[in-house]
Amino acid sequence: MMTRVWKYGLAALGGAFVACSGGGSGDVAGSSMETENSIAYSVVLADGSPAAQMRVRVRPVDFVAAGEGVDALDSSLFIDDTTDSNGFISISSLIEGDYRIEVGNDSLKGTDAFAVKQNDGKIISDSLSITVDEPGRVVGQVELPEGQKYAMVAIVGLDYYAKTDSLGFFEFESLPAGEFEVLALSDSYASMGSVPAEVESGDSVEVLIELPADTVKHFMLDDFEDGVDNWFVRHSEYGEGELLPVKDKDDARGIVAYFNCKNDSNLNWALFGYGFDEKAVDMSELDSIVFWARGLPKNDSVGVYLSFSFDVNVDSSSGFESGKAWVHMDLTEEWSRYVVKPSILMDPDSNKNGGNIGWDAVKSHVTNISIFGGIGGKIWVDDIEVFGYNEFVGKELKKKDD
C-alpha cells in the first residue's frame, strides 16, 4: 500500500475552482475542455483511441510518497479518480498550484504536469497532452553512509517509492514516460540527494545517487544484535527492572532489548541506561536520537510509556549540577519509530522535579542516556541511532580547581 506523504510543501495556496472563463461546455482548448465548474482532460492510448476507465492520480509537483507527515495531508491537493468511457477526467476540486497527473493501469501509463491559476478572480488550468503507453523502468543505487541500513527512494510528483536493500540498490519496474527527479531519503527522512531520470516507454534507465560532501553525521548506537551488555539497569528501592536480549515477536527486527519494569507505584522507578565510562560527552551539536519501541502496560487500568533522558551524574567536585533533560513518549503494542530532538525535551523545572534541569544545563557534559520504564510495564526497544555525530567521544570532567 502506498504511503501518500506531501512533505516538501508548496507555497501557501488559496482559492478554489469556479466557473472557467471563455466558452461553454463544448469549447476545447488543446486537449482540455472548459465546462461550467471544471476542466475536463482527454486521455488517449498510443493509437489515438480513448483511454477509458483508467486510474487517475493528481499530486502536487513536489509530492514525495515517503517520509513523515501522513496525518497532515491536505486532501484538497490530491485527486484519485477514473477516466470515463470516453477517456475524459473532470477536475473540479483543486486549489491554485502546480500539479502532476498520472493516468493508467498496471500495464499502460501516462503523465503530464499542469498549473491551476487565478485570472481575474477565476480559476483556469493549462491544457494537457496525455498519452497512455507502455511504462518504463528505473533501476539504481543510493550510496549509504556507514551504519545506515537502507534509504527510501521516491519519484517526485508521482505516487511511487521504494526501500533500498542493505547495499542501496532499488528498482521501479513500472513508471510512465517522462522526466522526473529521483529523490533519496535517509531512514530519518532527511534528504540524501537526488538525480534526474528520463524515463522512456518500454525502456530502462540506470541512476546513481551519490553521497553529498556534507553528508549528515550518523551512527548506530546499538541495534542489540550482540545483546544488552553495554547497558546497565537501575531502580528505586521498591522498583524492579529486568533487561534481556530477546528475539522480536515476528523475527522481523531480529534481536531487540526487552525491559520488564515492575514499579509498585508512581513514586518508584526503573531504567536502563548507556554510560560513557565515567566520562562526559558534549552533545551540543546533537540533531536527534532515533529508535524503535513498543510496549505493554502492567495492567488494563493504565497505559504504558517510556521517558528518554540525557543525564548528568557527577559529584560536587566537577563544578556541574547533576540532573537530566527528558521527554515522555506514549507506547503502543505495535513497533513505532520515535525521534528525540533537543527541541522537544521538557523545559527546565524550577522545582527540579525528577531532576529535570533542562537541555541547556546538561548538553555539554552528558554522562549517560537512559530509558525509564514510566509507571511500569513491558518495553521493547531496537535500533537506537544518533544523528549529528559519527561517534560519541567521552572526555574527563574537569574539577573545580582545574
C-alpha atoms as a printed R data frame, in Angstrom:
    type eleno elety resid chain resno       x       y       z
1   ATOM     1    CA   MET     A     1   0.000   0.000   0.000
2   ATOM     2    CA   MET     A     2   1.338   3.388  -0.938
3   ATOM     3    CA   THR     A     3   2.003   5.902   1.813
4   ATOM     4    CA   ARG     A     4   0.898   9.244   0.475
5   ATOM     5    CA   VAL     A     5   3.027  11.945   2.023
6   ATOM     6    CA   TRP     A     6   3.310  15.562   0.973
7   ATOM     7    CA   LYS     A     7   6.402  16.769   2.766
8   ATOM     8    CA   TYR     A     8   8.294  19.283   0.609
9   ATOM     9    CA   GLY     A     9   5.425  21.760   0.642
10  ATOM    10    CA   LEU     A    10   4.170  24.150  -1.958
11  ATOM    11    CA   ALA     A    11   3.911  27.820  -1.179
12  ATOM    12    CA   ALA     A    12   0.754  28.826   0.695
13  ATOM    13    CA   LEU     A    13  -2.166  28.262  -1.623
14  ATOM    14    CA   GLY     A    14  -5.591  29.830  -1.767
15  ATOM    15    CA   GLY     A    15  -8.725  29.864  -3.837
16  ATOM    16    CA   ALA     A    16 -10.997  27.150  -5.191
17  ATOM    17    CA   PHE     A    17 -12.356  26.121  -8.569
18  ATOM    18    CA   VAL     A    18 -15.071  28.352 -10.001
19  ATOM    19    CA   ALA     A    19 -16.665  28.526 -13.436
20  ATOM    20    CA   CYS     A    20 -13.909  28.965 -16.056
21  ATOM    21    CA   SER     A    21 -13.748  31.989 -18.261
22  ATOM    22    CA   GLY     A    22 -14.235  31.522 -22.001
23  ATOM    23    CA   GLY     A    23 -16.723  29.411 -23.921
24  ATOM    24    CA   GLY     A    24 -19.379  26.940 -22.848
25  ATOM    25    CA   SER     A    25 -19.383  23.212 -22.335
26  ATOM    26    CA   GLY     A    26 -18.395  22.399 -25.926
27  ATOM    27    CA   ASP     A    27 -15.319  24.623 -26.190
28  ATOM    28    CA   VAL     A    28 -11.964  22.847 -26.398
29  ATOM    29    CA   ALA     A    29  -8.540  24.329 -25.532
30  ATOM    30    CA   GLY     A    30  -5.788  21.934 -26.590
31  ATOM    31    CA   SER     A    31  -6.829  18.643 -25.069
32  ATOM    32    CA   SER     A    32  -8.679  20.284 -22.155
33  ATOM    33    CA   MET     A    33 -12.326  21.300 -22.204
34  ATOM    34    CA   GLU     A    34 -13.828  24.060 -20.082
35  ATOM    35    CA   THR     A    35 -17.171  23.168 -18.531
36  ATOM    36    CA   GLU     A    36 -19.421  25.070 -16.159
37  ATOM    37    CA   ASN     A    37 -17.495  24.258 -12.982
38  ATOM    38    CA   SER     A    38 -14.494  22.193 -14.058
39  ATOM    39    CA   ILE     A    39 -11.913  21.405 -16.703
40  ATOM    40    CA   ALA     A    40 -12.030  18.016 -18.434
41  ATOM    41    CA   TYR     A    41  -8.822  16.499 -19.771
42  ATOM    42    CA   SER     A    42  -8.818  13.999 -22.627
43  ATOM    43    CA   VAL     A    43  -6.551  10.948 -22.345
44  ATOM    44    CA   VAL     A    44  -5.754   8.678 -25.285
45  ATOM    45    CA   LEU     A    45  -3.879   5.448 -25.960
46  ATOM    46    CA   ALA     A    46  -0.864   5.330 -28.291
47  ATOM    47    CA   ASP     A    47  -3.169   4.503 -31.248
48  ATOM    48    CA   GLY     A    48  -5.325   7.576 -30.533
49  ATOM    49    CA   SER     A    49  -8.307   5.724 -29.060
50  ATOM    50    CA   PRO     A    50  -9.773   6.863 -25.711
51  ATOM    51    CA   ALA     A    51  -8.034   5.685 -22.534
52  ATOM    52    CA   ALA     A    52 -11.292   4.594 -20.913
53  ATOM    53    CA   GLN     A    53 -11.789   3.528 -17.292
54  ATOM    54    CA   MET     A    54  -8.188   4.107 -16.237
55  ATOM    55    CA   ARG     A    55  -6.914   5.123 -12.813
56  ATOM    56    CA   VAL     A    56  -6.163   8.842 -12.347
57  ATOM    57    CA   ARG     A    57  -3.904  10.320  -9.692
58  ATOM    58    CA   VAL     A    58  -3.221  14.045  -9.282
59  ATOM    59    CA   ARG     A    59  -0.493  15.184  -6.882
60  ATOM    60    CA   PRO     A    60   1.444  18.403  -6.202
61  ATOM    61    CA   VAL     A    61   4.545  18.546  -8.395
62  ATOM    62    CA   ASP     A    62   6.796  18.301  -5.318
63  ATOM    63    CA   PHE     A    63   4.879  15.438  -3.737
64  ATOM    64    CA   VAL     A    64   7.071  12.768  -2.101
65  ATOM    65    CA   ALA     A    65   5.457   9.388  -1.435
66  ATOM    66    CA   ALA     A    66   7.703   8.516   1.514
67  ATOM    67    CA   GLY     A    67   8.543  10.255   4.743
68  ATOM    68    CA   GLU     A    68   6.826  11.889   7.659
69  ATOM    69    CA   GLY     A    69   3.582  13.868   7.730
70  ATOM    70    CA   VAL     A    70   0.877  11.365   6.823
71  ATOM    71    CA   ASP     A    71  -1.554  12.854   9.335
72  ATOM    72    CA   ALA     A    72  -1.003  16.362   7.949
73  ATOM    73    CA   LEU     A    73  -2.012  15.682   4.350
74  ATOM    74    CA   ASP     A    74  -4.263  18.302   2.760
75  ATOM    75    CA   SER     A    75  -6.901  16.424   0.778
76  ATOM    76    CA   SER     A    76  -7.592  19.479  -1.396
77  ATOM    77    CA   LEU     A    77  -4.219  18.912  -3.098
78  ATOM    78    CA   PHE     A    78  -4.958  15.343  -4.235
79  ATOM    79    CA   ILE     A    79  -7.299  13.576  -6.646
80  ATOM    80    CA   ASP     A    80  -7.842   9.813  -7.036
81  ATOM    81    CA   ASP     A    81 -10.347   9.069  -9.781
82  ATOM    82    CA   THR     A    82 -11.006   7.163 -13.037
83  ATOM    83    CA   THR     A    83 -11.385   8.280 -16.645
84  ATOM    84    CA   ASP     A    84 -14.863   7.834 -18.131
85  ATOM    85    CA   SER     A    85 -15.800   5.659 -21.127
86  ATOM    86    CA   ASN     A    86 -14.596   8.417 -23.489
87  ATOM    87    CA   GLY     A    87 -11.196   8.830 -21.823
88  ATOM    88    CA   PHE     A    88 -12.072  12.108 -20.065
89  ATOM    89    CA   ILE     A    89 -11.285  13.126 -16.481
90  ATOM    90    CA   SER     A    90 -13.076  16.111 -14.959
91  ATOM    91    CA   ILE     A    91 -11.068  18.132 -12.420
92  ATOM    92    CA   SER     A    92 -13.087  20.451 -10.243
93  ATOM    93    CA   SER     A    93 -11.690  20.453  -6.697
94  ATOM    94    CA   LEU     A    94  -8.032  21.561  -6.792
95  ATOM    95    CA   ILE     A    95  -6.851  24.846  -5.347
96  ATOM    96    CA   GLU     A    96  -4.294  27.047  -7.076
97  ATOM    97    CA   GLY     A    97  -0.898  25.433  -7.549
98  ATOM    98    CA   ASP     A    98   1.327  23.221  -9.722
99  ATOM    99    CA   TYR     A    99   0.384  19.572 -10.164
100 ATOM   100    CA   ARG     A   100   1.260  16.342 -11.932
101 ATOM   101    CA   ILE     A   101  -1.385  13.952 -13.259
102 ATOM   102    CA   GLU     A   102  -0.827  10.241 -13.893
103 ATOM   103    CA   VAL     A   103  -3.283   8.069 -15.829
104 ATOM   104    CA   GLY     A   104  -3.036   4.331 -16.412
105 ATOM   105    CA   ASN     A   105  -3.260   0.796 -15.125
106 ATOM   106    CA   ASP     A   106  -0.765  -1.968 -14.377
107 ATOM   107    CA   SER     A   107   0.430  -2.228 -17.999
108 ATOM   108    CA   LEU     A   108  -0.153   1.241 -19.532
109 ATOM   109    CA   LYS     A   109   0.736   4.632 -18.064
110 ATOM   110    CA   GLY     A   110   0.990   8.308 -18.969
111 ATOM   111    CA   THR     A   111   1.692  11.573 -17.161
112 ATOM   112    CA   ASP     A   112   1.945  15.332 -17.613
113 ATOM   113    CA   ALA     A   113   2.297  18.461 -15.448
114 ATOM   114    CA   PHE     A   114  -0.123  21.361 -15.314
115 ATOM   115    CA   ALA     A   115  -0.850  24.509 -13.336
116 ATOM   116    CA   VAL     A   116  -4.056  25.741 -11.762
117 ATOM   117    CA   LYS     A   117  -4.070  29.544 -11.683
118 ATOM   118    CA   GLN     A   118  -6.237  32.533 -10.852
119 ATOM   119    CA   ASN     A   119  -7.235  35.030 -13.545
120 ATOM   120    CA   ASP     A   120  -9.497  37.953 -12.674
121 ATOM   121    CA   GLY     A   121 -10.799  36.063  -9.678
122 ATOM   122    CA   LYS     A   122 -11.489  32.886 -11.652
123 ATOM   123    CA   ILE     A   123  -9.520  29.666 -11.800
124 ATOM   124    CA   ILE     A   124  -8.127  28.381 -15.100
125 ATOM   125    CA   SER     A   125  -5.809  25.498 -15.992
126 ATOM   126    CA   ASP     A   126  -3.168  24.658 -18.570
127 ATOM   127    CA   SER     A   127  -4.088  22.385 -21.431
128 ATOM   128    CA   LEU     A   128  -2.630  18.887 -21.292
129 ATOM   129    CA   SER     A   129  -1.487  16.220 -23.699
130 ATOM   130    CA   ILE     A   130  -1.672  12.816 -22.054
131 ATOM   131    CA   THR     A   131  -0.922   9.638 -23.989
132 ATOM   132    CA   VAL     A   132  -1.042   6.326 -22.136
133 ATOM   133    CA   ASP     A   133   1.615   3.881 -23.331
134 ATOM   134    CA   GLU     A   134   3.909   1.060 -22.200
135 ATOM   135    CA   PRO     A   135   5.702   2.080 -18.975
136 ATOM   136    CA   GLY     A   136   9.461   2.323 -18.450
137 ATOM   137    CA   ARG     A   137  11.788   1.222 -15.670
138 ATOM   138    CA   VAL     A   138  14.291   2.905 -13.329
139 ATOM   139    CA   VAL     A   139  16.969   0.917 -11.507
140 ATOM   140    CA   GLY     A   140  19.704   2.399  -9.389
141 ATOM   141    CA   GLN     A   141  21.717   2.628  -6.230
142 ATOM   142    CA   VAL     A   142  21.974   5.054  -3.323
143 ATOM   143    CA   GLU     A   143  25.368   5.389  -1.633
144 ATOM   144    CA   LEU     A   144  24.602   4.665   2.014
145 ATOM   145    CA   PRO     A   145  26.580   6.295   4.829
146 ATOM   146    CA   GLU     A   146  28.383   3.956   7.193
147 ATOM   147    CA   GLY     A   147  25.926   2.468   9.650
148 ATOM   148    CA   GLN     A   148  22.791   3.237   7.609
149 ATOM   149    CA   LYS     A   149  20.920   0.069   6.668
150 ATOM   150    CA   TYR     A   150  18.723   1.414   3.874
151 ATOM   151    CA   ALA     A   151  17.276   4.510   2.188
152 ATOM   152    CA   MET     A   152  13.826   5.377   0.906
153 ATOM   153    CA   VAL     A   153  13.665   6.445  -2.750
154 ATOM   154    CA   ALA     A   154  10.767   8.382  -4.266
155 ATOM   155    CA   ILE     A   155   9.802   9.666  -7.720
156 ATOM   156    CA   VAL     A   156   8.966  13.300  -7.008
157 ATOM   157    CA   GLY     A   157   5.469  14.264  -8.141
158 ATOM   158    CA   LEU     A   158   4.276  10.662  -8.515
159 ATOM   159    CA   ASP     A   159   2.848   8.171  -6.063
160 ATOM   160    CA   TYR     A   160   5.849   5.796  -6.098
161 ATOM   161    CA   TYR     A   161   8.508   4.957  -3.535
162 ATOM   162    CA   ALA     A   162  10.834   2.043  -2.793
163 ATOM   163    CA   LYS     A   163  13.063   0.885   0.038
164 ATOM   164    CA   THR     A   164  16.632   0.014  -0.923
165 ATOM   165    CA   ASP     A   165  18.368  -3.160   0.128
166 ATOM   166    CA   SER     A   166  21.339  -3.060   2.506
167 ATOM   167    CA   LEU     A   167  23.658  -2.113  -0.373
168 ATOM   168    CA   GLY     A   168  21.452   0.763  -1.538
169 ATOM   169    CA   PHE     A   169  20.015  -0.910  -4.655
170 ATOM   170    CA   PHE     A   170  16.417  -0.177  -5.695
171 ATOM   171    CA   GLU     A   171  14.099  -0.612  -8.671
172 ATOM   172    CA   PHE     A   172  10.916   0.930 -10.062
173 ATOM   173    CA   GLU     A   173   9.537  -1.600 -12.527
174 ATOM   174    CA   SER     A   174   6.671   0.442 -13.988
175 ATOM   175    CA   LEU     A   175   6.765   4.225 -14.432
176 ATOM   176    CA   PRO     A   176   5.118   6.475 -17.029
177 ATOM   177    CA   ALA     A   177   7.404   8.034 -19.618
178 ATOM   178    CA   GLY     A   178   8.696  11.472 -18.652
179 ATOM   179    CA   GLU     A   179  11.445  13.457 -16.945
180 ATOM   180    CA   PHE     A   180  11.499  13.029 -13.171
181 ATOM   181    CA   GLU     A   181  13.541  13.738 -10.052
182 ATOM   182    CA   VAL     A   182  14.594  10.580  -8.179
183 ATOM   183    CA   LEU     A   183  14.981  11.538  -4.509
184 ATOM   184    CA   ALA     A   184  16.691   9.527  -1.753
185 ATOM   185    CA   LEU     A   185  15.728   9.921   1.907
186 ATOM   186    CA   SER     A   186  17.615   8.623   4.919
187 ATOM   187    CA   ASP     A   187  15.952   6.381   7.480
188 ATOM   188    CA   SER     A   188  15.196   9.588   9.420
189 ATOM   189    CA   TYR     A   189  13.609  11.091   6.246
190 ATOM   190    CA   ALA     A   190  16.364  13.647   5.663
191 ATOM   191    CA   SER     A   191  17.230  14.295   2.014
192 ATOM   192    CA   MET     A   192  20.300  12.398   0.828
193 ATOM   193    CA   GLY     A   193  20.302  13.917  -2.646
194 ATOM   194    CA   SER     A   194  18.533  13.455  -5.949
195 ATOM   195    CA   VAL     A   195  19.242  12.859  -9.647
196 ATOM   196    CA   PRO     A   196  17.194  13.425 -12.807
197 ATOM   197    CA   ALA     A   197  15.885  10.441 -14.756
198 ATOM   198    CA   GLU     A   198  14.383  10.489 -18.239
199 ATOM   199    CA   VAL     A   199  12.049   7.517 -18.479
200 ATOM   200    CA   GLU     A   200  11.165   6.273 -21.958
201 ATOM   201    CA   SER     A   201   8.300   3.976 -22.834
202 ATOM   202    CA   GLY     A   202   9.404   0.336 -22.819
203 ATOM   203    CA   ASP     A   203  12.981   1.194 -21.855
204 ATOM   204    CA   SER     A   204  15.142   1.084 -18.715
205 ATOM   205    CA   VAL     A   205  17.342   3.804 -17.196
206 ATOM   206    CA   GLU     A   206  20.021   3.470 -14.510
207 ATOM   207    CA   VAL     A   207  20.777   6.138 -11.881
208 ATOM   208    CA   LEU     A   208  23.238   6.609  -9.020
209 ATOM   209    CA   ILE     A   209  22.594   8.883  -6.050
210 ATOM   210    CA   GLU     A   210  25.986   9.674  -4.535
211 ATOM   211    CA   LEU     A   211  26.604  10.877  -1.013
212 ATOM   212    CA   PRO     A   212  26.869  14.673  -0.880
213 ATOM   213    CA   ALA     A   213  30.038  16.177   0.506
214 ATOM   214    CA   ASP     A   214  28.177  17.408   3.586
215 ATOM   215    CA   THR     A   215  26.555  14.075   4.445
216 ATOM   216    CA   VAL     A   216  24.751  14.172   7.770
217 ATOM   217    CA   LYS     A   217  26.833  12.624  10.530
218 ATOM   218    CA   HIS     A   218  25.206   9.473  11.815
219 ATOM   219    CA   PHE     A   219  25.923   6.213  13.637
220 ATOM   220    CA   MET     A   220  24.124   3.269  15.192
221 ATOM   221    CA   LEU     A   221  24.467   3.464  18.958
222 ATOM   222    CA   ASP     A   222  23.072  -0.046  19.451
223 ATOM   223    CA   ASP     A   223  20.980  -2.484  17.410
224 ATOM   224    CA   PHE     A   224  21.145  -5.084  20.230
225 ATOM   225    CA   GLU     A   225  22.115  -7.884  17.843
226 ATOM   226    CA   ASP     A   226  25.068  -8.580  20.157
227 ATOM   227    CA   GLY     A   227  22.973  -8.374  23.318
228 ATOM   228    CA   VAL     A   228  22.489  -5.757  26.041
229 ATOM   229    CA   ASP     A   229  25.867  -5.914  27.799
230 ATOM   230    CA   ASN     A   230  26.576  -2.253  27.006
231 ATOM   231    CA   TRP     A   231  23.585  -1.210  29.135
232 ATOM   232    CA   PHE     A   232  23.006  -1.064  32.886
233 ATOM   233    CA   VAL     A   233  19.809  -1.251  34.970
234 ATOM   234    CA   ARG     A   234  18.972   0.972  37.950
235 ATOM   235    CA   HIS     A   235  15.815   1.263  40.034
236 ATOM   236    CA   SER     A   236  14.408   2.823  43.189
237 ATOM   237    CA   GLU     A   237  14.167   0.921  46.479
238 ATOM   238    CA   TYR     A   238  10.833  -0.696  45.642
239 ATOM   239    CA   GLY     A   239  11.072  -0.682  41.878
240 ATOM   240    CA   GLU     A   240  12.358  -3.536  39.737
241 ATOM   241    CA   GLY     A   241  13.826  -3.663  36.267
242 ATOM   242    CA   GLU     A   242  14.947  -6.610  34.159
243 ATOM   243    CA   LEU     A   243  16.788  -6.135  30.846
244 ATOM   244    CA   LEU     A   244  17.235  -9.005  28.383
245 ATOM   245    CA   PRO     A   245  18.066  -9.511  24.697
246 ATOM   246    CA   VAL     A   246  15.152 -11.325  23.006
247 ATOM   247    CA   LYS     A   247  14.013 -12.199  19.505
248 ATOM   248    CA   ASP     A   248  11.350  -9.911  18.056
249 ATOM   249    CA   LYS     A   249   7.883 -11.463  18.185
250 ATOM   250    CA   ASP     A   250   7.761 -11.788  14.381
251 ATOM   251    CA   ASP     A   251  11.534 -12.099  13.874
252 ATOM   252    CA   ALA     A   252  11.263  -9.008  11.650
253 ATOM   253    CA   ARG     A   253  13.634  -6.926  13.793
254 ATOM   254    CA   GLY     A   254  15.997  -9.684  14.921
255 ATOM   255    CA   ILE     A   255  17.329  -9.314  18.474
256 ATOM   256    CA   VAL     A   256  15.845  -6.432  20.486
257 ATOM   257    CA   ALA     A   257  16.154  -5.129  24.044
258 ATOM   258    CA   TYR     A   258  13.341  -6.254  26.367
259 ATOM   259    CA   PHE     A   259  12.830  -4.264  29.593
260 ATOM   260    CA   ASN     A   260  10.403  -5.571  32.199
261 ATOM   261    CA   CYS     A   261   9.716  -2.643  34.514
262 ATOM   262    CA   LYS     A   262   7.932  -3.610  37.754
263 ATOM   263    CA   ASN     A   263   7.004  -0.431  39.597
264 ATOM   264    CA   ASP     A   264   4.659  -0.705  42.561
265 ATOM   265    CA   SER     A   265   3.586   2.951  42.387
266 ATOM   266    CA   ASN     A   266   4.218   6.226  40.593
267 ATOM   267    CA   LEU     A   267   6.812   7.073  43.258
268 ATOM   268    CA   ASN     A   268   9.073   4.236  42.177
269 ATOM   269    CA   TRP     A   269  11.090   3.940  39.007
270 ATOM   270    CA   ALA     A   270  13.308   1.667  36.956
271 ATOM   271    CA   LEU     A   271  15.543   2.477  33.975
272 ATOM   272    CA   PHE     A   272  18.139   1.042  31.679
273 ATOM   273    CA   GLY     A   273  20.974   3.268  30.591
274 ATOM   274    CA   TYR     A   274  24.093   3.663  28.497
275 ATOM   275    CA   GLY     A   275  27.143   5.226  30.145
276 ATOM   276    CA   PHE     A   276  30.381   6.697  28.815
277 ATOM   277    CA   ASP     A   277  32.931   5.034  31.139
278 ATOM   278    CA   GLU     A   278  32.661   7.712  33.822
279 ATOM   279    CA   LYS     A   279  33.340  10.399  31.248
280 ATOM   280    CA   ALA     A   280  31.164  13.137  29.766
281 ATOM   281    CA   VAL     A   281  30.114  13.737  26.152
282 ATOM   282    CA   ASP     A   282  29.497  17.156  24.643
283 ATOM   283    CA   MET     A   283  26.180  16.724  22.769
284 ATOM   284    CA   SER     A   284  25.718  20.388  21.884
285 ATOM   285    CA   GLU     A   285  25.658  19.537  18.149
286 ATOM   286    CA   LEU     A   286  23.129  16.714  18.504
287 ATOM   287    CA   ASP     A   287  20.467  16.667  15.806
288 ATOM   288    CA   SER     A   288  18.409  13.742  17.104
289 ATOM   289    CA   ILE     A   289  18.375  10.267  18.568
290 ATOM   290    CA   VAL     A   290  16.042   7.868  16.766
291 ATOM   291    CA   PHE     A   291  14.812   4.491  17.992
292 ATOM   292    CA   TRP     A   292  12.019   1.940  17.585
293 ATOM   293    CA   ALA     A   293   9.885   0.822  20.517
294 ATOM   294    CA   ARG     A   294   6.672  -0.879  21.564
295 ATOM   295    CA   GLY     A   295   5.146  -1.645  24.961
296 ATOM   296    CA   LEU     A   296   2.522  -3.462  27.028
297 ATOM   297    CA   PRO     A   297   1.068  -1.930  30.236
298 ATOM   298    CA   LYS     A   298   1.366  -3.732  33.571
299 ATOM   299    CA   ASN     A   299  -2.446  -3.967  33.786
300 ATOM   300    CA   ASP     A   300  -5.592  -2.945  31.919
301 ATOM   301    CA   SER     A   301  -6.158   0.174  34.028
302 ATOM   302    CA   VAL     A   302  -3.012   2.065  32.957
303 ATOM   303    CA   GLY     A   303  -1.174   2.936  29.781
304 ATOM   304    CA   VAL     A   304   2.486   2.408  29.051
305 ATOM   305    CA   TYR     A   305   5.130   4.975  28.219
306 ATOM   306    CA   LEU     A   306   8.851   5.481  28.392
307 ATOM   307    CA   SER     A   307  10.927   8.523  29.235
308 ATOM   308    CA   PHE     A   308  14.104   9.195  27.249
309 ATOM   309    CA   SER     A   309  16.672  11.073  29.294
310 ATOM   310    CA   PHE     A   310  20.039  12.778  28.887
311 ATOM   311    CA   ASP     A   311  21.687  12.598  32.312
312 ATOM   312    CA   VAL     A   312  24.471  14.308  34.215
313 ATOM   313    CA   ASN     A   313  25.561  12.169  37.160
314 ATOM   314    CA   VAL     A   314  28.524  13.885  38.820
315 ATOM   315    CA   ASP     A   315  29.863  14.643  42.255
316 ATOM   316    CA   SER     A   316  30.282  18.120  43.659
317 ATOM   317    CA   SER     A   317  33.940  18.355  42.633
318 ATOM   318    CA   SER     A   318  33.011  18.504  38.942
319 ATOM   319    CA   GLY     A   319  31.602  22.004  39.100
320 ATOM   320    CA   PHE     A   320  28.439  20.850  37.328
321 ATOM   321    CA   GLU     A   321  24.946  20.215  38.605
322 ATOM   322    CA   SER     A   322  23.580  16.698  38.473
323 ATOM   323    CA   GLY     A   323  20.232  16.352  36.722
324 ATOM   324    CA   LYS     A   324  18.616  15.488  33.436
325 ATOM   325    CA   ALA     A   325  16.737  16.675  30.366
326 ATOM   326    CA   TRP     A   326  13.998  14.320  29.203
327 ATOM   327    CA   VAL     A   327  10.816  13.704  27.277
328 ATOM   328    CA   HIS     A   328   7.930  11.281  27.874
329 ATOM   329    CA   MET     A   329   6.577   9.174  24.987
330 ATOM   330    CA   ASP     A   330   3.461   7.003  24.890
331 ATOM   331    CA   LEU     A   331   3.908   3.494  23.530
332 ATOM   332    CA   THR     A   332   1.560   1.117  21.730
333 ATOM   333    CA   GLU     A   333   1.655  -2.653  21.238
334 ATOM   334    CA   GLU     A   334   3.000  -2.205  17.698
335 ATOM   335    CA   TRP     A   335   6.504  -1.097  16.775
336 ATOM   336    CA   SER     A   336   6.721   2.656  16.180
337 ATOM   337    CA   ARG     A   337   9.583   4.974  15.349
338 ATOM   338    CA   TYR     A   338  10.413   7.710  17.872
339 ATOM   339    CA   VAL     A   339  12.572  10.790  17.301
340 ATOM   340    CA   VAL     A   340  14.128  12.642  20.238
341 ATOM   341    CA   LYS     A   341  15.298  16.138  19.353
342 ATOM   342    CA   PRO     A   342  16.585  18.721  21.835
343 ATOM   343    CA   SER     A   343  13.656  20.969  20.833
344 ATOM   344    CA   ILE     A   344  11.057  18.516  22.193
345 ATOM   345    CA   LEU     A   345  12.682  17.998  25.600
346 ATOM   346    CA   MET     A   346  10.780  19.338  28.587
347 ATOM   347    CA   ASP     A   347  11.525  22.883  29.732
348 ATOM   348    CA   PRO     A   348  13.619  23.067  32.909
349 ATOM   349    CA   ASP     A   349  11.577  22.691  36.069
350 ATOM   350    CA   SER     A   350  12.089  25.392  38.707
351 ATOM   351    CA   ASN     A   351  11.435  22.764  41.397
352 ATOM   352    CA   LYS     A   352  13.697  20.261  39.588
353 ATOM   353    CA   ASN     A   353  11.047  17.562  39.821
354 ATOM   354    CA   GLY     A   354  12.550  14.266  38.728
355 ATOM   355    CA   GLY     A   355  15.887  16.067  38.433
356 ATOM   356    CA   ASN     A   356  14.780  18.000  35.336
357 ATOM   357    CA   ILE     A   357  17.235  20.868  34.798
358 ATOM   358    CA   GLY     A   358  16.758  21.193  31.013
359 ATOM   359    CA   TRP     A   359  18.820  20.643  27.886
360 ATOM   360    CA   ASP     A   360  20.985  23.759  28.145
361 ATOM   361    CA   ALA     A   361  22.198  22.661  31.582
362 ATOM   362    CA   VAL     A   362  23.232  19.145  30.502
363 ATOM   363    CA   LYS     A   363  24.090  19.224  26.787
364 ATOM   364    CA   SER     A   364  27.818  19.979  27.103
365 ATOM   365    CA   HIS     A   365  28.578  17.207  29.629
366 ATOM   366    CA   VAL     A   366  26.180  14.258  29.335
367 ATOM   367    CA   THR     A   367  27.421  11.272  31.350
368 ATOM   368    CA   ASN     A   368  24.778   8.751  30.218
369 ATOM   369    CA   ILE     A   369  21.484   8.386  28.414
370 ATOM   370    CA   SER     A   370  18.602   6.499  29.992
371 ATOM   371    CA   ILE     A   371  15.252   4.963  29.141
372 ATOM   372    CA   PHE     A   372  12.847   5.000  32.091
373 ATOM   373    CA   GLY     A   373  10.020   2.483  32.324
374 ATOM   374    CA   GLY     A   374   7.323   5.022  33.137
375 ATOM   375    CA   ILE     A   375   4.706   3.659  35.529
376 ATOM   376    CA   GLY     A   376   5.612   0.078  34.748
377 ATOM   377    CA   GLY     A   377   5.054  -2.459  32.043
378 ATOM   378    CA   LYS     A   378   6.969  -4.312  29.365
379 ATOM   379    CA   ILE     A   379   9.032  -2.347  26.852
380 ATOM   380    CA   TRP     A   380  10.857  -3.485  23.719
381 ATOM   381    CA   VAL     A   381  13.471  -1.172  22.118
382 ATOM   382    CA   ASP     A   382  15.560  -1.562  18.951
383 ATOM   383    CA   ASP     A   383  17.943   0.293  16.612
384 ATOM   384    CA   ILE     A   384  18.994   3.359  18.609
385 ATOM   385    CA   GLU     A   385  20.645   5.739  16.097
386 ATOM   386    CA   VAL     A   386  22.371   9.084  16.574
387 ATOM   387    CA   PHE     A   387  22.297  11.962  14.067
388 ATOM   388    CA   GLY     A   388  24.757  14.830  14.298
389 ATOM   389    CA   TYR     A   389  27.811  12.757  15.312
390 ATOM   390    CA   ASN     A   390  29.872   9.942  13.803
391 ATOM   391    CA   GLU     A   391  30.560   8.678  17.325
392 ATOM   392    CA   PHE     A   392  30.332   9.838  20.927
393 ATOM   393    CA   VAL     A   393  33.726  10.700  22.426
394 ATOM   394    CA   GLY     A   394  33.826  10.942  26.219
395 ATOM   395    CA   LYS     A   395  36.100  13.415  27.962
396 ATOM   396    CA   GLU     A   396  37.267  13.595  31.551
397 ATOM   397    CA   LEU     A   397  35.230  16.015  33.616
398 ATOM   398    CA   LYS     A   398  37.257  18.981  34.815
399 ATOM   399    CA   LYS     A   399  37.484  19.521  38.520
400 ATOM   400    CA   LYS     A   400  36.613  22.848  40.151
401 ATOM   401    CA   ASP     A   401  40.289  23.594  40.771
402 ATOM   402    CA   ASP     A   402  41.384  22.868  37.149
